[in-house]
Coordinates of N, CA and C in Angstrom, one line a residue:
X17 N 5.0 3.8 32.2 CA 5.2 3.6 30.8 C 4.1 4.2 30.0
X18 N 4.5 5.3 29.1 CA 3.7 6.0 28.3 C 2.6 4.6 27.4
X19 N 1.5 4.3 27.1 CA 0.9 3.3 26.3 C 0.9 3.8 25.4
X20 N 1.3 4.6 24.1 CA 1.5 4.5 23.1 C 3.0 5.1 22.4
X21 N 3.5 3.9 22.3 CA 5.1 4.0 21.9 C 5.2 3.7 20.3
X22 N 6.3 4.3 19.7 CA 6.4 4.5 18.3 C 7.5 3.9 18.6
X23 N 8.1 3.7 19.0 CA 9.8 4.1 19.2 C 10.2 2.2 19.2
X24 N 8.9 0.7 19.1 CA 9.1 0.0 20.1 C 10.0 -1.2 19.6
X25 N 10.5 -0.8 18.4 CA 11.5 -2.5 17.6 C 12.8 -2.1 18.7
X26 N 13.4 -3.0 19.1 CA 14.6 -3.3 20.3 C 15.5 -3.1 19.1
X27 N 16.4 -2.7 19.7 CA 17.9 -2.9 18.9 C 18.5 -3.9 18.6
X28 N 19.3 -3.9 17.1 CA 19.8 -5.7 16.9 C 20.2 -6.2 17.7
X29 N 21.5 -5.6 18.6 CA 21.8 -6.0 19.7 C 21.4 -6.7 21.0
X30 N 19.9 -6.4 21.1 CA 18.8 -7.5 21.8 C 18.7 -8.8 21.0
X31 N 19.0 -9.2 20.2 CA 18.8 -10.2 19.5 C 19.9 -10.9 18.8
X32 N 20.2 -12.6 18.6 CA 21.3 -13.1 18.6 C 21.6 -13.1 17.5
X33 N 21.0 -12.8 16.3 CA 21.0 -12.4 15.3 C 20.0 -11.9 14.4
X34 N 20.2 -11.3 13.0 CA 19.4 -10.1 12.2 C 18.3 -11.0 12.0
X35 N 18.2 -12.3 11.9 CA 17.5 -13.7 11.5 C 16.4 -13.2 12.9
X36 N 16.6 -13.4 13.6 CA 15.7 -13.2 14.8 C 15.3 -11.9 14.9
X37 N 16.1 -10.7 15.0 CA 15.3 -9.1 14.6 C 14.3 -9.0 13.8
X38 N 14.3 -9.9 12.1 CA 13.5 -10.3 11.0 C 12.3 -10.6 12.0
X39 N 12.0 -12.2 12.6 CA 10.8 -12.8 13.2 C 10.1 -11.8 14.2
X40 N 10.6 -10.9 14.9 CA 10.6 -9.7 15.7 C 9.7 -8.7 14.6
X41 N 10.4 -8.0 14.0 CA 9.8 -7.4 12.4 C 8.2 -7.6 12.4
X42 N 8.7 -9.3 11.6 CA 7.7 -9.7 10.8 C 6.4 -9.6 12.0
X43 N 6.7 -10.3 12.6 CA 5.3 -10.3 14.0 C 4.6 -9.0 14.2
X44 N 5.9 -7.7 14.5 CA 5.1 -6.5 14.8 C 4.1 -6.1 13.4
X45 N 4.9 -6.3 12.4 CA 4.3 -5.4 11.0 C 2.5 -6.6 10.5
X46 N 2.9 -7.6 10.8 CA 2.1 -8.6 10.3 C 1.0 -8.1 11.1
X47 N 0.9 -7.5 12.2 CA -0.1 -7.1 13.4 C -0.8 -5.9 13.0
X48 N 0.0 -4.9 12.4 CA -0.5 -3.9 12.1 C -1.1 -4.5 10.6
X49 N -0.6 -5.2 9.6 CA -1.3 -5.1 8.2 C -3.1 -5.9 8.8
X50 N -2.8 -6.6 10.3 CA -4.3 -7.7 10.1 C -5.5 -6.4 10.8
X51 N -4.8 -5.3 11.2 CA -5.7 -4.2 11.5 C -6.2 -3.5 10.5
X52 N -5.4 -3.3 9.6 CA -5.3 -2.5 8.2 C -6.4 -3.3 7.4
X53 N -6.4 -4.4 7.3 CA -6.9 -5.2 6.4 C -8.6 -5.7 6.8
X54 N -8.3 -6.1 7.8 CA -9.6 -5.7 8.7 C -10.9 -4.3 8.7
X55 N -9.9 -3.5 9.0 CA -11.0 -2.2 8.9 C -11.7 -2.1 7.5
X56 N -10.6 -2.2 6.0 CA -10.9 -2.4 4.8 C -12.1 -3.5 4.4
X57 N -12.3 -4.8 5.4 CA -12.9 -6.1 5.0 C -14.6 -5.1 5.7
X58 N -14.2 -4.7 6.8 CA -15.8 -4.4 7.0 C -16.5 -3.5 6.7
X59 N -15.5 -2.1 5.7 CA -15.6 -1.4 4.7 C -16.7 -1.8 3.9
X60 N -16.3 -2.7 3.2 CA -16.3 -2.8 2.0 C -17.4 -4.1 2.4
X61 N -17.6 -4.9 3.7 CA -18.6 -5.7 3.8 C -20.1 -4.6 4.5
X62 N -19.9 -3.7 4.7 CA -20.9 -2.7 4.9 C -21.4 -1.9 4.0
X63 N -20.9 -2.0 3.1 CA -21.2 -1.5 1.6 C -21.9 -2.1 0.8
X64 N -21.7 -3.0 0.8 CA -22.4 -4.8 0.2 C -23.9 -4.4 1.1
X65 N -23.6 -4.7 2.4 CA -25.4 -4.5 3.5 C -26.1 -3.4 2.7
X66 N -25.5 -2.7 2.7 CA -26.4 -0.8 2.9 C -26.6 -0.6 1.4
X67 N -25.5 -1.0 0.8 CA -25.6 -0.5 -0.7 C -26.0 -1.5 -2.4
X68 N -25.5 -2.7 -1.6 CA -25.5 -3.6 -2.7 C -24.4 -3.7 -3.8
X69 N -23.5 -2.9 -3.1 CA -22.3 -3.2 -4.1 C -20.9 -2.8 -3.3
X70 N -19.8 -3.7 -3.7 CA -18.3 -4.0 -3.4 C -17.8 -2.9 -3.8
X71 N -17.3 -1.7 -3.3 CA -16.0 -0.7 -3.3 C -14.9 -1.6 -3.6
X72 N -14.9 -2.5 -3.0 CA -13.4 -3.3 -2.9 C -13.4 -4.6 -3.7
X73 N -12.5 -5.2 -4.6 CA -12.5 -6.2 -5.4 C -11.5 -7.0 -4.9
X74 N -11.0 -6.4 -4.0 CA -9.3 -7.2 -3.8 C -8.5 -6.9 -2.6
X75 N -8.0 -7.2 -2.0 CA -7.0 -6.8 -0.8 C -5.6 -7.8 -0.6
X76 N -4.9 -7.6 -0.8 CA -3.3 -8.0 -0.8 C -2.7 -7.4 0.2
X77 N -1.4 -8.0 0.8 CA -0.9 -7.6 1.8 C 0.9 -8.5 2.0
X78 N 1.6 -7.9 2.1 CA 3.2 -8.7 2.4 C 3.8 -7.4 3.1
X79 N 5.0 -8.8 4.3 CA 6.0 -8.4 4.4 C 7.3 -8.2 4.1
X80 N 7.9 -7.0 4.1 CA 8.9 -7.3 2.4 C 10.1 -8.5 3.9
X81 N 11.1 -9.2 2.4 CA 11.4 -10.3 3.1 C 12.7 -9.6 3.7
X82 N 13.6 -10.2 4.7 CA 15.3 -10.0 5.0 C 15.8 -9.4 4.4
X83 N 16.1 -10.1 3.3 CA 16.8 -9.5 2.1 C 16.3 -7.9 1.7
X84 N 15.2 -8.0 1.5 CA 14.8 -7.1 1.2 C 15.1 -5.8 1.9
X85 N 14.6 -5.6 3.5 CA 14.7 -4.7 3.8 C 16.2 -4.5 4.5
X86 N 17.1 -5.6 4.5 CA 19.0 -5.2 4.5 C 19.4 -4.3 3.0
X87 N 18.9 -4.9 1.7 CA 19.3 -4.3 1.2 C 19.1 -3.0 0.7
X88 N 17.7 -2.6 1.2 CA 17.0 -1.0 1.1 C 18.0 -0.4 2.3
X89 N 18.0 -0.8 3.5 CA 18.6 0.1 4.5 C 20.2 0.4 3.9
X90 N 21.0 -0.7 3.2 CA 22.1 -0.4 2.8 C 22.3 0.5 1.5
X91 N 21.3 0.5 0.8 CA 20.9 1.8 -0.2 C 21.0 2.9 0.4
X92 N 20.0 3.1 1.3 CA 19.9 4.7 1.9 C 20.7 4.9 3.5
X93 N 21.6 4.0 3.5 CA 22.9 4.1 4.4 C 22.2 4.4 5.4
X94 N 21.6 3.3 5.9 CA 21.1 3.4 7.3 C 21.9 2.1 7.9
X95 N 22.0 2.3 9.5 CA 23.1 1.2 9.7 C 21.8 0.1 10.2
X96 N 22.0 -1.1 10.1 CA 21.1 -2.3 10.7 C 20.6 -2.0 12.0
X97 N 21.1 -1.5 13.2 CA 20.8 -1.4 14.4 C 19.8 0.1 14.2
X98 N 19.2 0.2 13.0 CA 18.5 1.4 13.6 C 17.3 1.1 14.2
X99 N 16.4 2.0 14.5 CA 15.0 1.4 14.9 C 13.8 1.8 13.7
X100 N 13.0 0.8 13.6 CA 12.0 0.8 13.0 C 11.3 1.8 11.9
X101 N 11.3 3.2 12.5 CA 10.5 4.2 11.8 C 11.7 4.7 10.7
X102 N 13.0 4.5 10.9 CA 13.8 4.7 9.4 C 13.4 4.2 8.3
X103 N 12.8 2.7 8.4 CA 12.1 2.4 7.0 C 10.9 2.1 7.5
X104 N 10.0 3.2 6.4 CA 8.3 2.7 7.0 C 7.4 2.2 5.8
X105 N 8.1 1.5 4.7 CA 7.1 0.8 3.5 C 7.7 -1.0 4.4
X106 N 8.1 -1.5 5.7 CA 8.4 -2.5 5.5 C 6.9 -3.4 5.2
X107 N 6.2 -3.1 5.8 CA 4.5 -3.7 5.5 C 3.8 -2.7 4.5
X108 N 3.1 -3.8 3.7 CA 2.3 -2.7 2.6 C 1.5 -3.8 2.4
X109 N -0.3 -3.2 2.7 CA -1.2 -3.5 1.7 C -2.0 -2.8 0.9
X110 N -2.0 -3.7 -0.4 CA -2.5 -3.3 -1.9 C -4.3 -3.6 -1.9
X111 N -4.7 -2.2 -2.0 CA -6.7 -2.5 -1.9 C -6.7 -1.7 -3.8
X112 N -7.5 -2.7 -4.2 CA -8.0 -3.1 -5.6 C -9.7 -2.9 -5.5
X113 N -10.1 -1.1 -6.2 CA -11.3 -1.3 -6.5 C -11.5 -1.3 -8.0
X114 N -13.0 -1.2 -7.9 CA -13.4 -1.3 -10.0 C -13.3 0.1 -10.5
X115 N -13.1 1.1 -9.3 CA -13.6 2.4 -9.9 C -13.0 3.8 -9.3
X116 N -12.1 4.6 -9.9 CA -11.3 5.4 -9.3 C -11.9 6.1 -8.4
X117 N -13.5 6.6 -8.2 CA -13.7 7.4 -7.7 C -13.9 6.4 -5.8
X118 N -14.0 4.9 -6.0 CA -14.0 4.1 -5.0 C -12.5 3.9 -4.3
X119 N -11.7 4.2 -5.2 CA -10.0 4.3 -5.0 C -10.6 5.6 -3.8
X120 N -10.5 6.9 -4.0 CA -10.8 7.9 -2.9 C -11.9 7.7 -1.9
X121 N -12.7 6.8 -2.3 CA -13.7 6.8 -0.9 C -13.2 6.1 -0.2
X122 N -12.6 4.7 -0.4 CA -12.1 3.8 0.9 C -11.2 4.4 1.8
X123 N -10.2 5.5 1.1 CA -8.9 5.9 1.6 C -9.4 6.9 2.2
X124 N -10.3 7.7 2.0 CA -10.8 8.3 2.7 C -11.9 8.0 4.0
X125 N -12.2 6.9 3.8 CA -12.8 6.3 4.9 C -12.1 5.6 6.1
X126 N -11.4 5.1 5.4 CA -10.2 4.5 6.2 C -9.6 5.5 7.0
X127 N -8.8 6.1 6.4 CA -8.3 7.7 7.3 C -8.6 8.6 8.0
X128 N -10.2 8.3 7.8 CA -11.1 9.4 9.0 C -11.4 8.8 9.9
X129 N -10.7 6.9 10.4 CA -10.5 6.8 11.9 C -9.8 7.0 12.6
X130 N -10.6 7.2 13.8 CA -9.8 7.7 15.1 C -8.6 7.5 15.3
X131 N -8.0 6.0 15.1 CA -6.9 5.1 14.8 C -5.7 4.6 14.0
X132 N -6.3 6.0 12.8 CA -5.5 5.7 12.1 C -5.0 7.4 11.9
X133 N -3.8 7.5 11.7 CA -2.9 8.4 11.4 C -2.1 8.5 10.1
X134 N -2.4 10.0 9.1 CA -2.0 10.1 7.8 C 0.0 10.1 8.2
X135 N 0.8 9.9 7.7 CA 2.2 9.9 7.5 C 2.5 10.6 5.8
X136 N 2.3 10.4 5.4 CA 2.5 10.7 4.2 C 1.3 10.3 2.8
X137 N 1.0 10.8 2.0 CA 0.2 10.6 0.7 C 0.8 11.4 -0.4
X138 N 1.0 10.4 -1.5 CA 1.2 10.2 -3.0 C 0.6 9.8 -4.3
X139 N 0.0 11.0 -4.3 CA -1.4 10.7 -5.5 C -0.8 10.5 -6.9
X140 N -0.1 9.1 -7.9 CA 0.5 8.9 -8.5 C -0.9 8.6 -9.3
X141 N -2.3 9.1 -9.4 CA -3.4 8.9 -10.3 C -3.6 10.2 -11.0
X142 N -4.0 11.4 -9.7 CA -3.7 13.1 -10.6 C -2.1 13.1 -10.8
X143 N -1.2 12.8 -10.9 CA -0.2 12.8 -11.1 C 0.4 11.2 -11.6
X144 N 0.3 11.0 -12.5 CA 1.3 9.6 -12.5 C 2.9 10.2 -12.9
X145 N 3.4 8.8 -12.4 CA 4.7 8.9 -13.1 C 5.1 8.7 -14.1
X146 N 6.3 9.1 -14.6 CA 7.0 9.5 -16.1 C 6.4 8.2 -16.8
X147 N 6.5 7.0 -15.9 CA 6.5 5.5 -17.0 C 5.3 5.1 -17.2
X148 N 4.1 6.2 -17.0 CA 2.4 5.7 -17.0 C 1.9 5.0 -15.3
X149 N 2.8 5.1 -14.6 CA 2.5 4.6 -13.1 C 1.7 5.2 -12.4
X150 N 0.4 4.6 -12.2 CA -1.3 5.4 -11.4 C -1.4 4.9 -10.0
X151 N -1.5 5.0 -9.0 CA -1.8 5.0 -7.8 C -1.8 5.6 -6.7
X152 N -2.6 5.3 -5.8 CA -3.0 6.1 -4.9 C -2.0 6.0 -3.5
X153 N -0.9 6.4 -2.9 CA 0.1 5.6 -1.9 C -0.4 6.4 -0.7
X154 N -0.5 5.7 0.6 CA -0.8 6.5 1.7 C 0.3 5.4 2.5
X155 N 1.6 6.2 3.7 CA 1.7 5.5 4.6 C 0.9 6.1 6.4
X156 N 0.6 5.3 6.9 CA -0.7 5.2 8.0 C 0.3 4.9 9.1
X157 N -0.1 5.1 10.5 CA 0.4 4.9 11.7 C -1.2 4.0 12.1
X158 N -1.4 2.9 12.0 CA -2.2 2.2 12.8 C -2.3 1.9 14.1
X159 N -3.5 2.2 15.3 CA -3.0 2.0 16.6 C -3.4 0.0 17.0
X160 N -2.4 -0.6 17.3 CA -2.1 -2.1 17.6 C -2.1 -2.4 19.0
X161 N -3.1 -2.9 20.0 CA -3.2 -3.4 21.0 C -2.3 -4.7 21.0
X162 N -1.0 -4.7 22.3 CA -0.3 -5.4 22.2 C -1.1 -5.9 23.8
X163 N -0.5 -7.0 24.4 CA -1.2 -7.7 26.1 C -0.7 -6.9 26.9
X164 N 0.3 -6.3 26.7 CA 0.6 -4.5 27.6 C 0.8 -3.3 27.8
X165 N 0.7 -3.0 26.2 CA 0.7 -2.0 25.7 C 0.8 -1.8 24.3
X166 N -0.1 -0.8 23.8 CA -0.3 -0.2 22.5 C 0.9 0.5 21.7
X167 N 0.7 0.2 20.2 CA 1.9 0.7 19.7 C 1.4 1.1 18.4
X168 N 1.9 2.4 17.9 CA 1.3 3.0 16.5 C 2.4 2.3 14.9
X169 N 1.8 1.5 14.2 CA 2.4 0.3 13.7 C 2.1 1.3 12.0
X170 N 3.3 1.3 11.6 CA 3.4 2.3 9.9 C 3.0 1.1 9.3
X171 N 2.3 1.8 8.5 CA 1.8 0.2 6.7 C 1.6 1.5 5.7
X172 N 2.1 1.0 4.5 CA 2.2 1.6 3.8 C 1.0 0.6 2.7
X173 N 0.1 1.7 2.2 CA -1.2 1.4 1.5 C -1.3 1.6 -0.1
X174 N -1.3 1.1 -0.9 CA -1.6 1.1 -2.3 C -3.2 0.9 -2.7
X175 N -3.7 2.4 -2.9 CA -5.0 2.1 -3.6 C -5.1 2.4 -5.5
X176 N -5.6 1.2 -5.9 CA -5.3 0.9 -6.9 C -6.8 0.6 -7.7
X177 N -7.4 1.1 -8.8 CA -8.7 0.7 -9.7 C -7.3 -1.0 -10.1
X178 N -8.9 -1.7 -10.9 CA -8.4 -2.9 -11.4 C -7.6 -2.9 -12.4
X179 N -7.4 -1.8 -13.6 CA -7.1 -1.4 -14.4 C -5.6 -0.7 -14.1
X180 N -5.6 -0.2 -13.1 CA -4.1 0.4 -12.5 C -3.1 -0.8 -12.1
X181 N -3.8 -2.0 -11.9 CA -3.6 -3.1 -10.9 C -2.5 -3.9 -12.3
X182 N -3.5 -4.3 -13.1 CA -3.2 -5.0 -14.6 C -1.9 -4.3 -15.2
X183 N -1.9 -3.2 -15.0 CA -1.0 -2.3 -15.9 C 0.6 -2.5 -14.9
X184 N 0.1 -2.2 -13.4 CA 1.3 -1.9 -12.3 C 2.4 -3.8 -12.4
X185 N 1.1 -4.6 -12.2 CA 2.0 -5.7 -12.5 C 2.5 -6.6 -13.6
X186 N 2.0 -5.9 -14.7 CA 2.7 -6.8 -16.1 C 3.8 -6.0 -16.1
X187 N 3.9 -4.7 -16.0 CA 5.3 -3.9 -16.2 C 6.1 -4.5 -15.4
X188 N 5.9 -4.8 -14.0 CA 6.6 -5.3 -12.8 C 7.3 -6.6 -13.5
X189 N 6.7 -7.8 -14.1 CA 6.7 -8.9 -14.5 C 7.8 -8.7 -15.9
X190 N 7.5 -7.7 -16.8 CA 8.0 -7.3 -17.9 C 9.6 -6.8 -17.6
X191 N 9.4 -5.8 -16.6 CA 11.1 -5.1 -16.5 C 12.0 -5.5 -16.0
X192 N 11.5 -6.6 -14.5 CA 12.6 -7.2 -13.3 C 12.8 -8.4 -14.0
X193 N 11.9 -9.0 -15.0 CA 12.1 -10.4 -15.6 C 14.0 -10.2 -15.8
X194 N 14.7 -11.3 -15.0 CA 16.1 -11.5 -15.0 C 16.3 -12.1 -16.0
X195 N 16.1 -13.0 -17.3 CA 16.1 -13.8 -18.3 C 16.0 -12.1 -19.4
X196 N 15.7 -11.4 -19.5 CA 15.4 -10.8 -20.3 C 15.9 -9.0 -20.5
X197 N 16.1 -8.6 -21.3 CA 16.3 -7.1 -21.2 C 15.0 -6.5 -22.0
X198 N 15.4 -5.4 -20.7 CA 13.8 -4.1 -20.6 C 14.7 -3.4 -21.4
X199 N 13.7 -3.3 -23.0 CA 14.5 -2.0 -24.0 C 13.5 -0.4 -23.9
X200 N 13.8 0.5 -24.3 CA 13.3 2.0 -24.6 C 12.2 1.4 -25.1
X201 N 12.4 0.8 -26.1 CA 10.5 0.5 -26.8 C 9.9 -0.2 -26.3
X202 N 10.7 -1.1 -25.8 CA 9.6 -1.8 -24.4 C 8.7 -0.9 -23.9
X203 N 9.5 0.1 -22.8 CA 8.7 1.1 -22.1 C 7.9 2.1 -22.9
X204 N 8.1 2.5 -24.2 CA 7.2 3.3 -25.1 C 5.8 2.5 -25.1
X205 N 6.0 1.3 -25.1 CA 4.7 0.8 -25.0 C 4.1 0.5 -24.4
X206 N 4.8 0.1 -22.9 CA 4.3 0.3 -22.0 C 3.7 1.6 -21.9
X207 N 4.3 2.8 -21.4 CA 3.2 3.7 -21.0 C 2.2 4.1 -22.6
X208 N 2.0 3.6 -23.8 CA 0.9 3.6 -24.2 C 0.1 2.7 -23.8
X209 N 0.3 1.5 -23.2 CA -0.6 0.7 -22.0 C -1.0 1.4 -21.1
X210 N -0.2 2.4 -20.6 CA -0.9 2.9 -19.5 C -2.1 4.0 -19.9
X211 N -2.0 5.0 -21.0 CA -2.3 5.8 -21.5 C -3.5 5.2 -21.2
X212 N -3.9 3.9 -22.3 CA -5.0 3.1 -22.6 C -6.0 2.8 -21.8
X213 N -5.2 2.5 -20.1 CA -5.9 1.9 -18.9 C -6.2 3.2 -18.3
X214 N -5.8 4.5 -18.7 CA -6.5 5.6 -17.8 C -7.3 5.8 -18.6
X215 N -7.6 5.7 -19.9 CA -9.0 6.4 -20.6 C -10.3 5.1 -20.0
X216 N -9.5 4.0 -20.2 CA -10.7 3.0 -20.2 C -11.2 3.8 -18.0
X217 N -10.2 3.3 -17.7 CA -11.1 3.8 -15.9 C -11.4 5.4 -16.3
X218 N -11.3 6.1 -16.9 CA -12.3 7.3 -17.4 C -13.7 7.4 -17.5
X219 N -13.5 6.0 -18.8 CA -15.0 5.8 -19.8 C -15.6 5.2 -18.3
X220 N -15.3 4.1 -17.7 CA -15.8 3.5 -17.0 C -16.3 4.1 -15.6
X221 N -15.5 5.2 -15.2 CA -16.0 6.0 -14.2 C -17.4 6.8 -14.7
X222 N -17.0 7.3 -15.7 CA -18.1 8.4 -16.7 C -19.9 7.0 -16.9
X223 N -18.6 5.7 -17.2 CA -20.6 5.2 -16.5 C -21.1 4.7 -15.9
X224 N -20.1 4.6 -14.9 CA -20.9 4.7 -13.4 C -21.5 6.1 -12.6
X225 N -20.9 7.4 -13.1 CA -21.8 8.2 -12.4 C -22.7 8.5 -13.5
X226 N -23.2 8.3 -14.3 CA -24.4 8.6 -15.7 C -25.4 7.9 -14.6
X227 N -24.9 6.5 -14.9 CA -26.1 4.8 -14.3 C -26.3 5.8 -12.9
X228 N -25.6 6.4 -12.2 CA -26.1 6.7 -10.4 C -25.1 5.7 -10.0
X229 N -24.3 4.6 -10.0 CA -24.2 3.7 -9.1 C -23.3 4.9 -7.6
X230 N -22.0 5.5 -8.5 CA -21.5 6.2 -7.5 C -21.7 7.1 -7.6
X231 N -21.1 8.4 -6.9 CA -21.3 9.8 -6.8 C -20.0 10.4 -7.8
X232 N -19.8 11.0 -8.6 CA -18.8 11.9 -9.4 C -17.8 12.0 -8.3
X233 N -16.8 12.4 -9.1 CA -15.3 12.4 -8.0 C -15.2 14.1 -8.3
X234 N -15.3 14.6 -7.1 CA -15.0 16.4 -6.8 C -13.8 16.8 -7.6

């Protein structure tokens, strides 16, 4: 048996129902986010030793629920019995720094281990989206020591300043709100919210490299 398998969620059919595939899921992905989250914690606690200051203000992490990922797969017309790498946002954790230029140093630190493998990157900060939407998205192949063999585990990663964070979840809170309808001027305002929260992490980056704390972003 090759020890590093991509291939390793069993078919629904091994299982007596989708309810039990889920607990199967959740166990593999939950394994990969405590590697993910892990590597981030001693990041950002080696930074603190050496430097005297937190890159990281925050770390979040979920697995999206049943529901969730039946009805993503039934969107993009995948059948239930497929395997695993069809959908690779099912684990995602969200790392929250104070300072955009600390947004690219984690993810870049993170990424230059041995262990970890780029899949995809979406720089939604030089680029946001139409509705003022800023972040940094990387999905990662993490390597997961299982008791007999190793397996390269997808998480999908959101690096986010605090300011990206505030803006990503009141919109979130503002548009899915089911009691309510999301109008055009809603969103006009929103993205001049967003406008607002890229100058402020501007100003704010601009004085942090003046003070020295960090290095300018290339």
């Amino acid at each position: 048996m090759d020890d590093t398998q991509i291939e390793m969620l069993p078919m629904l059919g091994e299982f007596s129902s989708i309810a039990s595939q889920y607990e199967h899921i959740m166990f593999y992905y939950e394994s990969g986010i405590q590697q993910i989250v892990a590597k981030l914690q001693i990041l950002n606690n080696e930074f603190k030793n050496n430097h005297e200051r937190n890159p990281i203000e925050n770390i979040k992490s979920r697995v999206k629920s049943l529901d969730s990922i039946i009805d993503k797969m039934k969107r993009k017309g995948i059948p239930l019995t497929t395997r695993k790498r069809e959908i690779k946002d099912k684990a995602g954790v969200r790392e929250i720094c104070p300072l955009i230029s600390e947004v690219y140093q984690v993810a870049n630190m993170l990424v230059n281990q041995a262990d970890v493998e780029i899949v995809t990157i979406k720089d939604y900060i030089k680029k946001p989206k139409e509705n003022g939407y800023r972040s940094l998205h990387m999905i990662v192949l993490v390597d997961v020591y299982f008791s007999d063999h190793k397996d390269k585990v997808p998480i999908e990663i959101q690096f986010r300043t605090i300011a990206m964070n505030f803006w990503a979840s009141t919109e979130h809170q503002l548009r899915y709100k089911k009691s309510r309808v999301f109008t055009e001027e809603m969103q006009q305002e929103l993205k001049k919210c967003a406008d607002i929260m890229a100058d402020a992490d501007d100003k704010m980056q601009n004085l942090a490299n003046v003070s020295g704390i960090v290095q300018p972003i290339e």
